[in-house]
mmCIF file of N, CA, C and O in Angstrom:
data_model
loop_
_atom_site.group_PDB
_atom_site.id
_atom_site.type_symbol
_atom_site.label_atom_id
_atom_site.label_comp_id
_atom_site.label_asym_id
_atom_site.label_seq_id
_atom_site.Cartn_x
_atom_site.Cartn_y
_atom_site.Cartn_z
ATOM 1 N N UNK A 1 103.108 93.809 -33.989
ATOM 2 C CA UNK A 1 103.125 93.420 -35.383
ATOM 3 C C UNK A 1 102.853 91.915 -35.476
ATOM 4 O O UNK A 1 103.442 91.140 -34.761
ATOM 5 N N UNK A 2 101.996 91.539 -36.375
ATOM 6 C CA UNK A 2 101.600 90.143 -36.544
ATOM 7 C C UNK A 2 102.560 89.436 -37.483
ATOM 8 O O UNK A 2 102.884 89.952 -38.544
ATOM 9 N N UNK A 3 103.039 88.286 -37.088
ATOM 10 C CA UNK A 3 103.782 87.435 -38.021
ATOM 11 C C UNK A 3 102.799 86.396 -38.528
ATOM 12 O O UNK A 3 102.185 85.687 -37.755
ATOM 13 N N UNK A 4 102.632 86.362 -39.826
ATOM 14 C CA UNK A 4 101.689 85.423 -40.431
ATOM 15 C C UNK A 4 102.256 84.024 -40.304
ATOM 16 O O UNK A 4 103.379 83.763 -40.694
ATOM 17 N N UNK A 5 101.483 83.124 -39.738
ATOM 18 C CA UNK A 5 101.956 81.756 -39.557
ATOM 19 C C UNK A 5 101.235 80.773 -40.455
ATOM 20 O O UNK A 5 101.608 79.618 -40.534
ATOM 21 N N UNK A 6 100.197 81.238 -41.129
ATOM 22 C CA UNK A 6 99.493 80.382 -42.079
ATOM 23 C C UNK A 6 98.868 81.264 -43.141
ATOM 24 O O UNK A 6 98.753 82.471 -42.969
ATOM 25 N N UNK A 7 98.454 80.662 -44.218
ATOM 26 C CA UNK A 7 97.836 81.404 -45.299
ATOM 27 C C UNK A 7 96.459 81.934 -44.954
ATOM 28 O O UNK A 7 95.913 82.746 -45.684
ATOM 29 N N UNK A 8 95.884 81.504 -43.845
ATOM 30 C CA UNK A 8 94.516 81.889 -43.496
ATOM 31 C C UNK A 8 94.354 83.389 -43.296
ATOM 32 O O UNK A 8 93.286 83.929 -43.537
ATOM 33 N N UNK A 9 95.407 84.071 -42.871
ATOM 34 C CA UNK A 9 95.315 85.496 -42.591
ATOM 35 C C UNK A 9 95.746 86.373 -43.766
ATOM 36 O O UNK A 9 95.646 87.593 -43.679
ATOM 37 N N UNK A 10 96.229 85.776 -44.809
ATOM 38 C CA UNK A 10 96.716 86.542 -45.957
ATOM 39 C C UNK A 10 95.569 87.008 -46.836
ATOM 40 O O UNK A 10 94.563 86.307 -46.974
ATOM 41 N N UNK A 11 95.739 88.163 -47.488
ATOM 42 C CA UNK A 11 94.774 88.533 -48.514
ATOM 43 C C UNK A 11 94.743 87.436 -49.588
ATOM 44 O O UNK A 11 95.785 86.864 -49.926
ATOM 45 N N UNK A 12 93.584 87.151 -50.093
ATOM 46 C CA UNK A 12 93.404 86.034 -51.029
ATOM 47 C C UNK A 12 94.313 86.163 -52.256
ATOM 48 O O UNK A 12 94.982 85.207 -52.636
ATOM 49 N N UNK A 13 94.347 87.325 -52.857
ATOM 50 C CA UNK A 13 95.162 87.509 -54.057
ATOM 51 C C UNK A 13 96.632 87.269 -53.805
ATOM 52 O O UNK A 13 97.329 86.671 -54.629
ATOM 53 N N UNK A 14 97.112 87.718 -52.659
ATOM 54 C CA UNK A 14 98.513 87.495 -52.309
ATOM 55 C C UNK A 14 98.774 86.010 -52.105
ATOM 56 O O UNK A 14 99.760 85.470 -52.609
ATOM 57 N N UNK A 15 97.889 85.349 -51.389
ATOM 58 C CA UNK A 15 98.053 83.920 -51.159
ATOM 59 C C UNK A 15 98.091 83.135 -52.451
ATOM 60 O O UNK A 15 98.924 82.241 -52.626
ATOM 61 N N UNK A 16 97.202 83.464 -53.373
ATOM 62 C CA UNK A 16 97.168 82.763 -54.662
ATOM 63 C C UNK A 16 98.438 83.015 -55.456
ATOM 64 O O UNK A 16 98.990 82.097 -56.078
ATOM 65 N N UNK A 17 98.914 84.253 -55.446
ATOM 66 C CA UNK A 17 100.136 84.574 -56.186
ATOM 67 C C UNK A 17 101.353 83.895 -55.557
ATOM 68 O O UNK A 17 102.212 83.378 -56.268
ATOM 69 N N UNK A 18 101.419 83.879 -54.224
ATOM 70 C CA UNK A 18 102.522 83.187 -53.564
ATOM 71 C C UNK A 18 102.509 81.709 -53.906
ATOM 72 O O UNK A 18 103.560 81.105 -54.153
ATOM 73 N N UNK A 19 101.330 81.132 -53.931
ATOM 74 C CA UNK A 19 101.201 79.708 -54.260
ATOM 75 C C UNK A 19 101.621 79.449 -55.705
ATOM 76 O O UNK A 19 102.300 78.464 -55.993
ATOM 77 N N UNK A 20 101.248 80.327 -56.608
ATOM 78 C CA UNK A 20 101.584 80.147 -58.020
ATOM 79 C C UNK A 20 103.096 80.144 -58.226
ATOM 80 O O UNK A 20 103.613 79.422 -59.070
ATOM 81 N N UNK A 21 103.805 80.967 -57.452
ATOM 82 C CA UNK A 21 105.265 81.045 -57.582
ATOM 83 C C UNK A 21 105.982 80.156 -56.571
ATOM 84 O O UNK A 21 107.200 80.272 -56.407
ATOM 85 N N UNK A 22 105.232 79.278 -55.893
ATOM 86 C CA UNK A 22 105.827 78.417 -54.867
ATOM 87 C C UNK A 22 106.668 79.243 -53.897
ATOM 88 O O UNK A 22 107.785 78.876 -53.549
ATOM 89 N N UNK A 23 106.106 80.367 -53.464
ATOM 90 C CA UNK A 23 106.839 81.324 -52.642
ATOM 91 C C UNK A 23 106.317 81.418 -51.208
ATOM 92 O O UNK A 23 106.731 82.301 -50.468
ATOM 93 N N UNK A 24 105.408 80.528 -50.830
ATOM 94 C CA UNK A 24 104.870 80.582 -49.469
ATOM 95 C C UNK A 24 105.983 80.441 -48.431
ATOM 96 O O UNK A 24 106.033 81.207 -47.473
ATOM 97 N N UNK A 25 106.871 79.467 -48.612
ATOM 98 C CA UNK A 25 107.957 79.268 -47.650
ATOM 99 C C UNK A 25 108.821 80.518 -47.544
ATOM 100 O O UNK A 25 109.234 80.902 -46.456
ATOM 101 N N UNK A 26 109.075 81.143 -48.684
ATOM 102 C CA UNK A 26 109.874 82.372 -48.676
ATOM 103 C C UNK A 26 109.169 83.455 -47.861
ATOM 104 O O UNK A 26 109.790 84.092 -47.007
ATOM 105 N N UNK A 27 107.886 83.645 -48.104
ATOM 106 C CA UNK A 27 107.125 84.667 -47.386
ATOM 107 C C UNK A 27 107.141 84.398 -45.887
ATOM 108 O O UNK A 27 107.399 85.296 -45.089
ATOM 109 N N UNK A 28 106.871 83.161 -45.496
ATOM 110 C CA UNK A 28 106.785 82.836 -44.075
ATOM 111 C C UNK A 28 108.141 82.858 -43.382
ATOM 112 O O UNK A 28 108.206 82.920 -42.165
ATOM 113 N N UNK A 29 109.232 82.837 -44.149
ATOM 114 C CA UNK A 29 110.559 82.917 -43.544
ATOM 115 C C UNK A 29 110.980 84.363 -43.260
ATOM 116 O O UNK A 29 111.957 84.593 -42.563
ATOM 117 N N UNK A 30 110.223 85.314 -43.785
ATOM 118 C CA UNK A 30 110.544 86.730 -43.579
ATOM 119 C C UNK A 30 110.162 87.179 -42.179
ATOM 120 O O UNK A 30 109.318 86.571 -41.520
ATOM 121 N N UNK A 31 110.761 88.278 -41.758
ATOM 122 C CA UNK A 31 110.409 88.853 -40.458
ATOM 123 C C UNK A 31 108.967 89.351 -40.492
ATOM 124 O O UNK A 31 108.396 89.584 -41.566
ATOM 125 N N UNK A 32 108.390 89.529 -39.321
ATOM 126 C CA UNK A 32 107.016 90.031 -39.225
ATOM 127 C C UNK A 32 106.897 91.394 -39.896
ATOM 128 O O UNK A 32 105.901 91.682 -40.570
ATOM 129 N N UNK A 33 107.901 92.227 -39.742
ATOM 130 C CA UNK A 33 107.878 93.562 -40.355
ATOM 131 C C UNK A 33 107.871 93.457 -41.881
ATOM 132 O O UNK A 33 107.108 94.155 -42.559
ATOM 133 N N UNK A 34 108.709 92.596 -42.422
ATOM 134 C CA UNK A 34 108.773 92.419 -43.876
ATOM 135 C C UNK A 34 107.461 91.862 -44.412
ATOM 136 O O UNK A 34 106.963 92.308 -45.457
ATOM 137 N N UNK A 35 106.892 90.895 -43.702
ATOM 138 C CA UNK A 35 105.602 90.344 -44.117
ATOM 139 C C UNK A 35 104.533 91.431 -44.130
ATOM 140 O O UNK A 35 103.750 91.518 -45.080
ATOM 141 N N UNK A 36 104.502 92.255 -43.100
ATOM 142 C CA UNK A 36 103.490 93.303 -43.023
ATOM 143 C C UNK A 36 103.658 94.325 -44.129
ATOM 144 O O UNK A 36 102.677 94.805 -44.692
ATOM 145 N N UNK A 37 104.900 94.655 -44.469
ATOM 146 C CA UNK A 37 105.147 95.593 -45.566
ATOM 147 C C UNK A 37 104.607 95.035 -46.879
ATOM 148 O O UNK A 37 104.013 95.771 -47.674
ATOM 149 N N UNK A 38 104.802 93.758 -47.101
ATOM 150 C CA UNK A 38 104.298 93.122 -48.320
ATOM 151 C C UNK A 38 102.774 93.165 -48.330
ATOM 152 O O UNK A 38 102.165 93.558 -49.327
ATOM 153 N N UNK A 39 102.155 92.765 -47.232
ATOM 154 C CA UNK A 39 100.689 92.774 -47.149
ATOM 155 C C UNK A 39 100.158 94.191 -47.335
ATOM 156 O O UNK A 39 99.195 94.412 -48.075
ATOM 157 N N UNK A 40 100.799 95.169 -46.706
ATOM 158 C CA UNK A 40 100.357 96.561 -46.847
ATOM 159 C C UNK A 40 100.436 97.015 -48.295
ATOM 160 O O UNK A 40 99.535 97.685 -48.799
ATOM 161 N N UNK A 41 101.522 96.632 -48.974
ATOM 162 C CA UNK A 41 101.678 97.042 -50.380
ATOM 163 C C UNK A 41 100.602 96.428 -51.272
ATOM 164 O O UNK A 41 100.173 97.053 -52.244
ATOM 165 N N UNK A 42 100.157 95.234 -50.937
ATOM 166 C CA UNK A 42 99.153 94.585 -51.784
ATOM 167 C C UNK A 42 97.833 95.355 -51.801
ATOM 168 O O UNK A 42 97.037 95.167 -52.719
ATOM 169 N N UNK A 43 97.614 96.212 -50.818
ATOM 170 C CA UNK A 43 96.374 97.003 -50.786
ATOM 171 C C UNK A 43 96.305 97.997 -51.942
ATOM 172 O O UNK A 43 95.224 98.481 -52.276
ATOM 173 N N UNK A 44 97.447 98.287 -52.571
ATOM 174 C CA UNK A 44 97.480 99.238 -53.691
ATOM 175 C C UNK A 44 97.407 98.551 -55.048
ATOM 176 O O UNK A 44 97.310 99.214 -56.072
ATOM 177 N N UNK A 45 97.439 97.234 -55.070
ATOM 178 C CA UNK A 45 97.474 96.480 -56.319
ATOM 179 C C UNK A 45 96.059 96.327 -56.871
ATOM 180 O O UNK A 45 95.127 96.003 -56.143
ATOM 181 N N UNK A 46 95.926 96.567 -58.176
ATOM 182 C CA UNK A 46 94.616 96.635 -58.809
ATOM 183 C C UNK A 46 94.260 95.453 -59.708
ATOM 184 O O UNK A 46 93.117 95.338 -60.131
ATOM 185 N N UNK A 47 95.236 94.587 -60.040
ATOM 186 C CA UNK A 47 94.925 93.502 -60.972
ATOM 187 C C UNK A 47 95.716 92.237 -60.621
ATOM 188 O O UNK A 47 96.716 92.282 -59.902
ATOM 189 N N UNK A 48 95.261 91.131 -61.168
ATOM 190 C CA UNK A 48 95.937 89.847 -60.968
ATOM 191 C C UNK A 48 97.356 89.907 -61.514
ATOM 192 O O UNK A 48 98.296 89.460 -60.848
ATOM 193 N N UNK A 49 97.524 90.448 -62.699
ATOM 194 C CA UNK A 49 98.857 90.519 -63.295
ATOM 195 C C UNK A 49 99.792 91.385 -62.464
ATOM 196 O O UNK A 49 100.971 91.059 -62.310
ATOM 197 N N UNK A 50 99.280 92.472 -61.951
ATOM 198 C CA UNK A 50 100.085 93.341 -61.101
ATOM 199 C C UNK A 50 100.520 92.588 -59.830
ATOM 200 O O UNK A 50 101.660 92.699 -59.384
ATOM 201 N N UNK A 51 99.617 91.795 -59.251
ATOM 202 C CA UNK A 51 99.939 91.007 -58.056
ATOM 203 C C UNK A 51 100.995 89.965 -58.388
ATOM 204 O O UNK A 51 101.962 89.780 -57.631
ATOM 205 N N UNK A 52 100.832 89.273 -59.499
ATOM 206 C CA UNK A 52 101.810 88.265 -59.898
ATOM 207 C C UNK A 52 103.186 88.888 -60.115
ATOM 208 O O UNK A 52 104.206 88.332 -59.691
ATOM 209 N N UNK A 53 103.223 90.043 -60.764
ATOM 210 C CA UNK A 53 104.495 90.734 -60.983
ATOM 211 C C UNK A 53 105.130 91.150 -59.668
ATOM 212 O O UNK A 53 106.351 91.048 -59.493
ATOM 213 N N UNK A 54 104.310 91.627 -58.725
ATOM 214 C CA UNK A 54 104.819 92.037 -57.423
ATOM 215 C C UNK A 54 105.414 90.844 -56.676
ATOM 216 O O UNK A 54 106.525 90.919 -56.144
ATOM 217 N N UNK A 55 104.696 89.744 -56.636
ATOM 218 C CA UNK A 55 105.200 88.561 -55.949
ATOM 219 C C UNK A 55 106.476 88.044 -56.622
ATOM 220 O O UNK A 55 107.434 87.677 -55.947
ATOM 221 N N UNK A 56 106.498 88.061 -57.936
ATOM 222 C CA UNK A 56 107.701 87.623 -58.629
ATOM 223 C C UNK A 56 108.890 88.516 -58.255
ATOM 224 O O UNK A 56 109.998 88.024 -58.049
ATOM 225 N N UNK A 57 108.665 89.815 -58.105
ATOM 226 C CA UNK A 57 109.744 90.730 -57.735
ATOM 227 C C UNK A 57 110.235 90.461 -56.314
ATOM 228 O O UNK A 57 111.420 90.638 -56.018
ATOM 229 N N UNK A 58 109.345 90.033 -55.434
ATOM 230 C CA UNK A 58 109.734 89.712 -54.067
ATOM 231 C C UNK A 58 110.608 88.459 -54.045
ATOM 232 O O UNK A 58 111.612 88.404 -53.340
ATOM 233 N N UNK A 59 110.210 87.485 -54.811
ATOM 234 C CA UNK A 59 110.904 86.199 -54.826
ATOM 235 C C UNK A 59 112.294 86.338 -55.448
ATOM 236 O O UNK A 59 113.228 85.676 -55.008
ATOM 237 N N UNK A 60 112.446 87.200 -56.414
ATOM 238 C CA UNK A 60 113.716 87.317 -57.127
ATOM 239 C C UNK A 60 114.648 88.360 -56.518
ATOM 240 O O UNK A 60 115.725 88.594 -57.053
ATOM 241 N N UNK A 61 114.271 88.948 -55.393
ATOM 242 C CA UNK A 61 115.159 89.931 -54.731
ATOM 243 C C UNK A 61 116.382 89.263 -54.181
ATOM 244 O O UNK A 61 116.403 88.193 -53.706
#
């Protein structure tokens, strides 16, 4: 399992949403498994608003 160590490997939409919510540090502090689950879930997201809502839900957990 890959642990993301920089934004270079993230899907673009996820990276932008994490940046908008100042959540990059939060994402990178998660375990590799948790990061992968988030990245995997983003494959089902169809819109910018949906991505923003998803990232906001991650940050507020």
